Amino acid sequence: MTQISVIIPMYNAEAYIGQCLRFVQGQTYGDFEILVIDDGSTDKGAEICAGMARSDSRIRLFCQENGGVSRARNHGIDQARGEYLFFLDSDDGIHPHLFQEMMTQARKTEAVMLFCDCAMLDNGQMDQTGHRMEQEQICREVPLWQVAEGVQAEEWFHMHYVRELSRVCGMVRRDCIGDLRFEEDLVSGEDTWFKYRLFSKKVRTAYTPCKWYYYRTHETSAIHTVARAGDARYFQVSRRIREEESGKGRIPFALTWENIIIAQMMKKYGLLRRAGNREGCLQLRALAESERKEALFPKLSWSTRVLFGCCFTCYPVYAGLNRMAQKLAGVQHERKTG
């Protein structure tokens, strides 16, 4: 049996897919297959993949009508033959030793899920990293792994590594996924919801803070974010997780997601204001007013509640307070690490 199935959803990614595949081909661990799911692309991405597949039998190309990233990932899960599944986006990359380290830890600790942190790279940085990898000039650090299971693994997801573990990147044993699939009608956060349901299984999980997943940042990403920011569905997943955890009586977990919702709303409101999107601002202000009536809102810190109120009633005051808060947090971080 193939050990790892790498699932790559692709839509109009001809500028990046070749580099993405080369990142995978450059792994020091070679027992894997690559499943590229072309989600109705109109560019030459599929041709690039087909050409590379002719010289590497591990690459398998599947084509479907455009249905979104979740449907593409689900297609990949259904076609995968590996013991473990690894999810990779078509414009991203990975460290050459990532699979080797993950498989070593999987055998050593019997971990069912394994994750690393992400490095955020722009196009130039991604090209430099890819060149160093091809020249075998990437330094191999020794990853430090942590292992947790049961409620402790859930605490990782909800409390300790919320940002790091809410992304889709990582390796999961196929039998853990079972019948679980990505929810195809979610507008945003489908990867977070998928991970939430995985962590609810309380299986043994390994994590390293090494930033061995290379996430490509795009100049256009903020534009797309602004277009969706006033939509209530943008916050759907965070709200759903909050309600699930609150219903289970796990208030500390629920409060994490209440804080995330508040932070998301304030950040998106700022984007909408800078974009001059008056209609979006009005929609988000209505959502914010509704959020203030949620049962968990009074349990937030007073400073968070004050910032939230200022954000939607007197934004210049909020901006000033927020800058002061960030500066203070930076000073405190320097004291702790210094």
Coordinates of C-alpha atoms in Angstrom, one line a residue:
M1 CA 0.0 0.0 0.0
T2 CA 1.2 3.5 -0.8
Q3 CA 2.0 5.3 2.4
I4 CA 1.0 8.9 1.6
S5 CA -1.6 10.3 -0.8
V6 CA -1.0 14.0 -1.5
I7 CA -4.3 15.7 -2.4
I8 CA -3.9 18.9 -4.4
P9 CA -7.1 20.7 -5.5
M10 CA -6.4 23.0 -8.5
Y11 CA -8.2 25.8 -10.2
N12 CA -6.5 28.0 -12.7
A13 CA -3.1 27.5 -11.1
E14 CA -0.9 27.2 -14.2
A15 CA 1.5 29.8 -12.7
Y16 CA 2.1 27.7 -9.6
I17 CA 1.2 24.0 -10.0
G18 CA 4.5 23.0 -11.6
Q19 CA 6.5 24.4 -8.7
C20 CA 4.0 22.9 -6.2
L21 CA 4.6 19.4 -7.8
R22 CA 8.3 19.9 -7.8
F23 CA 8.2 20.6 -4.0
V24 CA 6.5 17.2 -3.5
Q25 CA 8.8 15.4 -5.9
G26 CA 11.8 16.7 -4.0
Q27 CA 10.8 14.9 -0.8
T28 CA 13.5 12.7 0.8
Y29 CA 10.7 10.2 1.5
G30 CA 9.4 8.7 -1.8
D31 CA 6.6 6.4 -1.0
F32 CA 3.7 8.6 -2.0
E33 CA 1.2 9.4 -4.8
I34 CA 0.1 12.8 -5.9
L35 CA -3.6 13.3 -6.8
V36 CA -4.2 16.6 -8.6
I37 CA -7.9 17.4 -8.8
D38 CA -8.6 19.9 -11.5
D39 CA -11.7 21.8 -10.6
G40 CA -12.9 22.9 -14.0
S41 CA -9.8 25.1 -14.8
T42 CA -9.8 27.2 -18.0
D43 CA -6.0 27.6 -18.1
K44 CA -3.2 25.1 -19.0
G45 CA -2.8 23.8 -15.5
A46 CA -4.1 20.3 -16.4
E47 CA -1.7 20.2 -19.4
I48 CA 1.2 20.9 -17.1
C49 CA 0.2 18.2 -14.7
A50 CA -0.4 15.7 -17.6
G51 CA 3.1 16.5 -18.9
M52 CA 4.8 15.9 -15.6
A53 CA 2.7 12.7 -15.0
R54 CA 4.3 11.2 -18.2
S55 CA 7.7 11.2 -16.5
D56 CA 6.5 10.5 -12.9
S57 CA 3.9 7.7 -12.5
R58 CA 3.2 8.9 -9.0
I59 CA 1.2 11.8 -10.3
R60 CA -2.5 11.1 -11.0
L61 CA -4.7 13.8 -12.6
F62 CA -8.5 13.9 -12.2
C63 CA -10.8 16.4 -13.8
Q64 CA -14.2 17.5 -12.6
E65 CA -16.7 20.3 -13.3
N66 CA -16.1 23.4 -11.2
G67 CA -17.5 22.7 -7.8
G68 CA -15.2 24.4 -5.4
V69 CA -12.2 23.4 -3.3
S70 CA -14.1 21.2 -0.9
R71 CA -15.6 19.1 -3.6
A72 CA -12.2 18.8 -5.2
R73 CA -10.6 17.6 -1.9
N74 CA -13.5 15.2 -1.3
H75 CA -12.9 13.8 -4.8
G76 CA -9.2 13.3 -3.8
I77 CA -10.1 11.5 -0.6
D78 CA -12.4 9.1 -2.5
Q79 CA -9.6 8.3 -5.0
A80 CA -6.7 8.1 -2.6
R81 CA -4.9 4.8 -2.0
G82 CA -2.5 5.8 0.8
E83 CA -2.5 4.9 4.4
Y84 CA -2.1 8.7 5.2
L85 CA -3.6 11.6 3.4
F86 CA -1.7 15.0 3.1
F87 CA -3.6 18.1 1.9
L88 CA -1.6 20.6 -0.1
D89 CA -2.9 23.7 -2.0
S90 CA -1.8 24.1 -5.6
D91 CA 0.1 27.3 -5.0
D92 CA 1.9 26.2 -1.8
G93 CA 5.0 24.1 -1.1
I94 CA 6.6 21.9 1.6
H95 CA 10.1 21.4 3.2
P96 CA 11.9 18.5 1.5
H97 CA 12.2 16.5 4.8
L98 CA 8.6 17.0 5.9
F99 CA 7.2 13.6 4.8
Q100 CA 10.3 11.8 6.2
E101 CA 9.8 13.4 9.6
M102 CA 6.1 12.9 9.7
M103 CA 6.4 9.2 8.8
T104 CA 9.1 8.7 11.4
Q105 CA 6.9 10.3 14.1
A106 CA 3.9 8.4 12.9
R107 CA 5.7 5.1 13.4
K108 CA 7.5 6.2 16.6
T109 CA 4.6 7.7 18.5
E110 CA 1.6 6.0 16.7
A111 CA 0.2 9.4 16.0
V112 CA -2.9 9.4 13.8
M113 CA -2.7 13.1 12.9
L114 CA 0.5 15.1 12.3
F115 CA 0.9 18.8 11.7
C116 CA 3.6 21.5 11.3
D117 CA 3.4 25.3 11.3
C118 CA 3.3 27.4 8.2
A119 CA 5.8 29.9 6.8
M120 CA 4.0 32.8 4.9
L121 CA 5.9 33.5 1.7
D122 CA 5.3 35.9 -1.2
N123 CA 6.0 34.9 -4.8
G124 CA 9.7 35.9 -4.6
Q125 CA 10.3 34.1 -1.4
M126 CA 8.6 31.0 -2.7
D127 CA 10.8 31.0 -5.8
Q128 CA 14.0 31.4 -3.6
T129 CA 12.9 28.6 -1.4
G130 CA 12.2 26.3 -4.4
H131 CA 15.6 27.2 -5.9
R132 CA 17.4 26.4 -2.7
M133 CA 15.5 23.1 -2.5
E134 CA 16.5 22.1 -6.0
Q135 CA 20.1 23.0 -5.2
E136 CA 19.9 20.9 -2.0
Q137 CA 20.7 24.1 0.0
I138 CA 17.9 24.0 2.5
C139 CA 19.2 23.5 6.0
R140 CA 17.7 20.5 7.9
E141 CA 16.9 21.5 11.4
V142 CA 15.8 18.8 13.9
P143 CA 12.1 19.2 14.6
L144 CA 10.9 19.1 18.1
W145 CA 7.6 17.2 18.3
Q146 CA 4.9 17.2 20.9
V147 CA 2.2 14.5 21.2
A148 CA -1.2 14.7 22.7
E149 CA -4.5 12.8 22.7
G150 CA -7.9 12.9 24.2
V151 CA -9.1 16.2 25.7
Q152 CA -5.5 17.4 25.6
A153 CA -5.5 17.2 21.8
E154 CA -8.7 19.2 21.7
E155 CA -7.1 21.8 24.0
W156 CA -4.4 22.2 21.4
F157 CA -7.0 23.0 18.7
H158 CA -9.2 25.2 20.9
M159 CA -6.7 26.9 23.2
H160 CA -2.9 26.5 22.6
Y161 CA -2.4 26.2 18.8
V162 CA -5.6 27.7 17.4
R163 CA -4.0 29.5 14.5
E164 CA -1.6 26.8 13.6
L165 CA -4.0 23.9 13.7
S166 CA -7.1 25.5 12.1
R167 CA -5.4 25.3 8.6
V168 CA -5.9 22.2 6.5
C169 CA -2.2 21.5 6.1
G170 CA -1.1 18.2 7.7
M171 CA -1.2 14.5 7.5
V172 CA -4.1 12.3 8.7
R173 CA -4.4 8.6 8.8
R174 CA -7.1 7.4 6.3
D175 CA -9.0 5.3 8.8
C176 CA -9.4 8.4 11.1
I177 CA -11.0 10.3 8.3
G178 CA -13.4 7.5 7.5
D179 CA -16.6 8.9 6.0
L180 CA -15.8 12.4 7.1
R181 CA -15.7 14.9 4.2
F182 CA -15.3 18.6 3.6
E183 CA -18.6 20.5 3.8
E184 CA -19.1 21.7 0.2
D185 CA -21.6 24.5 0.9
L186 CA -19.5 26.5 3.3
V187 CA -18.4 29.9 1.9
S188 CA -15.4 30.2 4.2
G189 CA -13.6 28.2 6.9
E190 CA -14.3 24.7 5.4
D191 CA -10.8 23.6 6.4
T192 CA -11.3 24.8 10.0
W193 CA -14.6 22.9 10.3
F194 CA -13.0 19.8 8.9
K195 CA -10.2 20.0 11.4
Y196 CA -12.7 20.6 14.2
R197 CA -14.5 17.4 13.5
L198 CA -11.2 15.5 13.3
F199 CA -10.0 16.8 16.6
S200 CA -13.4 15.9 18.2
K201 CA -12.3 12.3 17.6
K202 CA -9.6 12.9 20.4
V203 CA -7.0 10.8 18.5
R204 CA -3.3 10.9 19.2
T205 CA -1.8 14.0 17.5
A206 CA 1.8 15.1 16.9
Y207 CA 2.7 18.7 16.2
T208 CA 6.0 20.5 15.5
P209 CA 6.4 24.3 15.4
C210 CA 8.8 24.0 12.5
K211 CA 7.4 26.1 9.6
W212 CA 7.8 23.4 7.0
Y213 CA 4.6 24.1 5.1
Y214 CA 5.1 27.0 2.7
Y215 CA 1.9 29.1 2.4
R216 CA 2.0 31.5 -0.6
T217 CA 0.5 34.9 0.0
H218 CA -1.1 36.8 -2.8
E219 CA -1.6 40.6 -3.3
T220 CA -5.1 39.8 -4.5
S221 CA -6.1 37.8 -1.4
A222 CA -7.1 41.0 0.6
I223 CA -9.4 42.0 -2.3
H224 CA -11.3 38.7 -2.2
T225 CA -11.5 38.9 1.6
V226 CA -13.0 42.4 1.4
A227 CA -15.6 41.1 -1.1
R228 CA -16.8 38.5 1.4
A229 CA -16.3 40.4 4.7
G230 CA -19.8 41.8 5.1
D231 CA -21.4 38.4 4.4
A232 CA -22.7 36.7 7.6
R233 CA -21.6 33.4 6.1
Y234 CA -18.0 34.4 6.4
F235 CA -18.3 33.9 10.2
Q236 CA -20.4 30.8 10.0
V237 CA -17.8 28.2 11.0
S238 CA -16.5 30.2 14.0
R239 CA -20.0 30.6 15.2
R240 CA -20.9 27.0 14.7
I241 CA -17.9 25.8 16.7
R242 CA -18.7 28.3 19.4
E243 CA -22.3 27.0 19.6
E244 CA -21.2 23.3 19.6
E245 CA -18.7 23.8 22.4
S246 CA -21.1 26.0 24.4
G247 CA -23.8 23.3 24.0
K248 CA -21.4 20.8 25.5
G249 CA -20.8 23.0 28.5
R250 CA -17.1 23.6 27.5
I251 CA -17.2 27.3 28.0
P252 CA -13.4 28.0 27.8
F253 CA -13.4 26.4 24.4
A254 CA -16.5 28.3 23.3
L255 CA -14.9 31.6 24.6
T256 CA -11.9 31.0 22.3
W257 CA -14.2 31.1 19.3
E258 CA -16.2 34.0 20.6
N259 CA -12.9 35.9 20.8
I260 CA -12.1 34.8 17.2
I261 CA -15.5 36.0 15.9
I262 CA -15.0 39.4 17.6
A263 CA -11.4 39.7 16.1
Q264 CA -12.6 38.6 12.7
M265 CA -15.4 41.2 12.7
M266 CA -13.1 44.0 13.7
K267 CA -10.5 43.1 11.2
K268 CA -12.9 42.8 8.3
Y269 CA -14.6 46.1 9.3
G270 CA -11.3 47.8 8.9
L271 CA -10.8 46.3 5.5
L272 CA -14.2 47.3 4.4
R273 CA -13.7 50.9 5.5
R274 CA -10.3 51.2 3.7
A275 CA -12.0 49.8 0.6
G276 CA -14.8 52.3 0.8
N277 CA -17.4 49.6 0.9
R278 CA -20.2 51.4 2.6
E279 CA -22.8 48.6 2.0
G280 CA -20.5 46.0 3.5
C281 CA -19.8 48.3 6.5
L282 CA -23.5 48.6 7.2
Q283 CA -24.0 44.9 6.9
L284 CA -21.2 44.2 9.3
R285 CA -22.3 46.8 11.8
A286 CA -25.7 45.0 11.9
L287 CA -23.9 41.7 12.5
A288 CA -21.8 43.3 15.3
E289 CA -24.9 44.6 17.0
S290 CA -26.4 41.1 16.9
E291 CA -23.1 39.6 18.3
R292 CA -23.3 41.9 21.3
K293 CA -26.5 40.1 22.3
E294 CA -24.8 36.7 22.3
A295 CA -24.8 34.9 25.7
L296 CA -21.0 34.6 25.8
F297 CA -20.3 38.2 24.9
P298 CA -20.4 39.5 28.5
K299 CA -17.8 36.9 29.5
L300 CA -15.2 38.5 27.2
S301 CA -12.6 40.8 28.8
W302 CA -13.7 44.4 29.4
S303 CA -10.9 45.6 27.0
T304 CA -12.2 43.4 24.2
R305 CA -15.7 44.6 24.7
V306 CA -14.6 48.2 24.7
L307 CA -12.5 47.8 21.5
F308 CA -15.4 46.0 19.8
G309 CA -17.8 48.8 20.8
C310 CA -15.4 51.5 19.6
C311 CA -14.7 49.7 16.3
F312 CA -18.3 50.1 15.2
T313 CA -19.3 53.4 16.8
C314 CA -16.1 55.5 16.7
Y315 CA -13.5 53.8 14.5
P316 CA -10.7 56.4 14.9
V317 CA -10.8 55.8 18.6
Y318 CA -10.7 52.1 18.1
A319 CA -7.7 52.4 15.7
G320 CA -5.8 54.4 18.3
L321 CA -6.6 52.0 21.1
N322 CA -5.7 49.0 18.9
R323 CA -2.3 50.4 18.1
M324 CA -1.6 51.0 21.7
A325 CA -2.7 47.5 22.6
Q326 CA -0.5 46.0 19.9
K327 CA 2.5 48.0 21.0
L328 CA 2.0 46.9 24.6
A329 CA 1.7 43.3 23.5
G330 CA 4.9 43.6 21.6
V331 CA 6.7 45.1 24.7
Q332 CA 5.4 42.3 26.9
H333 CA 6.5 39.7 24.3
E334 CA 10.0 41.2 24.2
R335 CA 10.2 41.0 28.0
K336 CA 9.2 37.4 28.1
T337 CA 11.6 36.3 25.3
G338 CA 14.4 38.7 26.3

